[in-house]
XYZ file of N, CA and C in Angstrom:
327
model
N 6.512 40.375 -51.495
C 5.571 40.183 -50.407
C 6.264 40.552 -49.087
N 5.570 41.245 -48.220
C 6.118 41.645 -46.918
C 6.191 40.453 -45.973
N 7.184 40.474 -45.122
C 7.353 39.414 -44.132
C 6.423 39.642 -42.954
N 5.907 38.543 -42.381
C 5.081 38.650 -41.179
C 5.951 38.751 -39.928
N 7.240 38.507 -40.080
C 8.148 38.580 -38.945
C 8.603 40.020 -38.757
N 8.443 40.518 -37.539
C 8.642 41.932 -37.271
C 9.979 42.259 -36.638
N 10.633 41.294 -36.035
C 11.909 41.598 -35.394
C 12.760 40.350 -35.233
N 14.019 40.578 -34.924
C 14.976 39.500 -34.681
C 15.179 39.371 -33.175
N 15.415 38.172 -32.746
C 15.671 37.915 -31.326
C 16.556 36.682 -31.234
N 16.793 36.222 -30.015
C 17.517 34.976 -29.798
C 16.725 34.114 -28.841
N 16.936 32.817 -28.980
C 16.350 31.857 -28.047
C 17.507 31.170 -27.333
N 17.400 31.078 -26.028
C 18.364 30.387 -25.196
C 17.686 29.128 -24.695
N 18.251 27.963 -25.032
C 17.723 26.690 -24.552
C 18.666 26.175 -23.479
N 18.095 25.825 -22.339
C 18.856 25.357 -21.196
C 18.394 23.936 -20.888
N 19.331 23.002 -20.843
C 19.025 21.586 -20.611
C 19.473 21.202 -19.204
N 18.520 20.703 -18.385
C 18.834 20.317 -17.014
C 18.063 19.051 -16.639
N 18.526 18.328 -15.615
C 17.728 17.217 -15.097
C 16.570 17.749 -14.250
N 15.470 17.041 -14.265
C 14.227 17.487 -13.636
C 14.363 17.800 -12.144
N 15.053 17.001 -11.389
C 15.068 17.161 -9.933
C 16.228 18.002 -9.407
N 16.967 18.628 -10.274
C 18.088 19.446 -9.816
C 17.550 20.678 -9.068
N 18.222 21.029 -7.977
C 17.763 22.110 -7.108
C 18.794 23.244 -7.046
N 18.312 24.432 -6.693
C 19.158 25.599 -6.450
C 18.470 26.416 -5.368
N 19.163 26.668 -4.272
C 18.603 27.445 -3.157
C 17.259 26.879 -2.684
N 17.193 25.554 -2.480
C 15.982 24.860 -2.001
C 14.772 25.048 -2.915
N 15.018 25.211 -4.209
C 13.958 25.422 -5.195
C 14.320 24.595 -6.430
N 13.330 23.994 -7.114
C 13.666 23.304 -8.365
C 14.409 24.263 -9.302
N 15.496 23.772 -9.914
C 16.327 24.635 -10.749
C 15.537 25.270 -11.885
N 14.621 24.530 -12.509
C 13.844 25.118 -13.610
C 13.025 26.306 -13.111
N 12.454 26.180 -11.928
C 11.686 27.287 -11.345
C 12.611 28.453 -10.984
N 13.781 28.149 -10.434
C 14.751 29.175 -10.064
C 15.161 29.987 -11.296
N 15.442 29.298 -12.410
C 15.861 29.970 -13.641
C 14.746 30.875 -14.177
N 13.524 30.361 -14.232
C 12.407 31.154 -14.748
C 12.145 32.367 -13.856
N 12.246 32.199 -12.547
C 12.071 33.339 -11.633
C 13.144 34.399 -11.865
N 14.402 33.975 -12.062
C 15.474 34.946 -12.328
C 15.241 35.658 -13.660
N 14.755 34.926 -14.660
C 14.452 35.547 -15.957
C 13.346 36.584 -15.813
N 12.312 36.257 -15.068
C 11.202 37.183 -14.849
C 11.672 38.418 -14.089
N 12.481 38.225 -13.052
C 13.005 39.358 -12.278
C 13.814 40.320 -13.147
N 14.477 39.779 -14.159
C 15.320 40.604 -15.029
C 14.554 41.162 -16.227
N 13.249 40.908 -16.288
C 12.430 41.456 -17.360
C 12.630 40.788 -18.710
N 13.086 39.544 -18.707
C 13.260 38.798 -19.961
C 11.881 38.620 -20.604
N 11.831 38.703 -21.933
C 10.560 38.724 -22.667
C 9.697 37.478 -22.446
N 10.285 36.285 -22.414
C 9.472 35.087 -22.247
C 10.294 33.862 -21.916
N 9.684 32.936 -21.162
C 10.341 31.680 -20.796
C 9.298 30.571 -20.750
N 9.697 29.382 -21.183
C 8.832 28.212 -21.155
C 9.633 27.031 -20.637
N 9.020 26.214 -19.771
C 9.651 24.997 -19.262
C 8.976 23.809 -19.934
N 9.795 22.939 -20.521
C 9.290 21.757 -21.211
C 9.909 20.530 -20.560
N 9.082 19.602 -20.099
C 9.573 18.359 -19.520
C 9.534 17.274 -20.584
N 10.664 16.611 -20.761
C 10.767 15.577 -21.784
C 10.321 14.213 -21.279
N 9.929 13.369 -22.205
C 9.563 12.001 -21.868
C 10.766 11.086 -21.787
N 11.847 11.463 -22.439
C 13.035 10.627 -22.436
C 14.224 11.410 -22.927
N 15.395 10.840 -22.746
C 16.629 11.482 -23.162
C 17.719 11.204 -22.157
N 18.815 11.926 -22.253
C 19.869 11.791 -21.254
C 20.533 13.129 -21.060
N 21.249 13.264 -19.973
C 21.890 14.514 -19.609
C 23.319 14.219 -19.195
N 24.279 14.849 -19.869
C 25.698 14.683 -19.603
C 26.045 13.216 -19.403
N 26.492 12.835 -18.220
C 26.927 11.464 -17.981
C 25.864 10.586 -17.347
N 24.630 11.093 -17.210
C 23.561 10.279 -16.643
C 23.146 9.214 -17.647
N 22.671 8.057 -17.162
C 22.221 7.009 -18.084
C 21.009 7.455 -18.895
N 20.760 6.754 -19.989
C 19.626 7.056 -20.867
C 18.328 6.910 -20.088
N 17.446 7.872 -20.254
C 16.127 7.835 -19.632
C 15.121 7.465 -20.721
N 14.330 6.481 -20.464
C 13.408 5.984 -21.470
C 11.965 6.196 -21.040
N 11.087 6.603 -21.964
C 9.676 6.776 -21.604
C 8.995 5.449 -21.276
N 9.593 4.333 -21.684
C 8.997 3.030 -21.405
C 9.152 2.620 -19.943
N 10.078 3.249 -19.237
C 10.309 2.905 -17.837
C 9.227 3.583 -16.995
N 8.372 2.786 -16.392
C 7.328 3.334 -15.524
C 7.889 3.323 -14.104
N 8.536 4.424 -13.742
C 9.197 4.511 -12.457
C 9.166 5.970 -12.032
N 8.564 6.255 -10.907
C 8.427 7.627 -10.452
C 9.774 8.242 -10.069
N 10.809 7.409 -9.912
C 12.117 7.920 -9.528
C 12.950 8.356 -10.726
N 12.482 8.115 -11.948
C 13.238 8.501 -13.135
C 13.339 10.021 -13.193
N 14.548 10.513 -13.420
C 14.753 11.950 -13.544
C 14.652 12.309 -15.027
N 13.594 12.950 -15.399
C 13.363 13.296 -16.793
C 14.145 14.562 -17.173
N 14.430 14.703 -18.461
C 15.106 15.919 -18.917
C 14.135 17.095 -18.957
N 14.668 18.287 -18.720
C 13.881 19.521 -18.778
C 14.602 20.487 -19.706
N 13.838 21.138 -20.572
C 14.373 22.190 -21.437
C 13.664 23.487 -21.066
N 14.444 24.510 -20.832
C 13.878 25.835 -20.584
C 14.222 26.685 -21.795
N 13.206 27.248 -22.437
C 13.423 28.113 -23.596
C 13.139 29.551 -23.179
N 14.104 30.415 -23.442
C 13.999 31.826 -23.077
C 14.238 32.658 -24.335
N 13.346 33.618 -24.594
C 13.441 34.446 -25.805
C 13.533 35.919 -25.421
N 14.466 36.609 -26.068
C 14.592 38.062 -25.880
C 15.589 38.588 -26.907
N 15.933 39.854 -26.784
C 16.920 40.480 -27.656
C 18.302 39.868 -27.390
N 19.157 39.800 -28.420
C 20.457 39.133 -28.280
C 21.296 39.608 -27.091
N 21.359 40.906 -26.850
C 22.195 41.398 -25.745
C 21.634 40.988 -24.382
N 20.317 40.884 -24.277
C 19.699 40.453 -23.011
C 19.914 38.957 -22.802
N 19.843 38.171 -23.878
C 20.107 36.730 -23.793
C 21.564 36.500 -23.401
N 22.476 37.237 -24.001
C 23.902 37.114 -23.675
C 24.143 37.400 -22.197
N 23.568 38.455 -21.690
C 23.734 38.817 -20.281
C 23.140 37.783 -19.344
N 21.961 37.252 -19.705
C 21.315 36.258 -18.853
C 22.102 34.950 -18.866
N 22.613 34.557 -20.018
C 23.428 33.337 -20.102
C 24.692 33.480 -19.259
N 25.321 34.643 -19.287
C 26.519 34.884 -18.470
C 26.173 34.804 -16.982
N 25.033 35.363 -16.599
C 24.581 35.274 -15.205
C 24.395 33.813 -14.801
N 23.700 33.026 -15.640
C 23.472 31.612 -15.315
C 24.792 30.853 -15.189
N 25.715 31.134 -16.091
C 27.013 30.450 -16.054
C 27.737 30.733 -14.738
N 27.581 31.934 -14.205
C 28.238 32.282 -12.940
C 27.527 31.667 -11.730
N 26.261 31.306 -11.869
C 25.459 30.807 -10.750
C 25.289 29.291 -10.722
N 25.396 28.643 -11.879
C 25.070 27.215 -11.979
C 26.214 26.475 -12.676
N 26.650 25.374 -12.079
C 27.677 24.560 -12.729
C 27.014 23.428 -13.516
N 27.716 22.921 -14.481
C 27.275 21.794 -15.315
C 25.871 22.005 -15.890
N 25.731 23.068 -16.637
C 24.469 23.317 -17.326
C 24.776 23.484 -18.813
N 23.971 22.867 -19.656
C 24.138 22.967 -21.104
C 23.192 24.040 -21.621
N 23.754 25.037 -22.308
C 22.949 26.110 -22.882
C 23.271 26.224 -24.368
N 22.245 26.437 -25.187
C 22.402 26.649 -26.628
C 21.650 27.929 -26.989
N 22.270 28.728 -27.832
C 21.670 30.004 -28.226
C 21.555 30.037 -29.743
N 20.394 30.489 -30.239
C 20.157 30.578 -31.684
C 19.408 31.858 -32.001
N 19.640 32.386 -33.195
C 18.863 33.519 -33.692
C 17.484 33.030 -34.111
N 16.465 33.849 -33.863
C 15.106 33.534 -34.274
C 14.445 34.770 -34.848
N 13.450 34.564 -35.682
C 12.593 35.643 -36.161
C 11.339 35.627 -35.294
N 10.876 36.804 -34.885
C 9.741 36.906 -33.983
C 8.546 37.471 -34.740
N 7.402 36.844 -34.549
C 6.153 37.286 -35.157
C 5.107 37.391 -34.064
N 4.555 38.582 -33.878
C 3.478 38.781 -32.903
C 2.167 38.865 -33.667
N 1.136 38.188 -33.148
C -0.168 38.282 -33.808
C -1.183 38.922 -32.893
């Protein structure tokens, strides 16, 4: 049986705190704008209900507090060499950022 997956790519997941800023702009927005400027295939920002980031205390969804800094995951998908280049760019521009890269199969419908 033929596979429905047509190509290989990589996904770059970037974990940041919600209120972190870069150049007077929310960091998640800054990252997505840089990805778009570089012609990266796709990016999605996901805000978590709970979790923790590096040395920050645990964030719980049960805490009803507008000051809680929630975790944010940015997922970026493209060809491996483009993901590698974009990750290197981010590393040079942003300190203390957690990035994970994985191979993925891509299916367009």
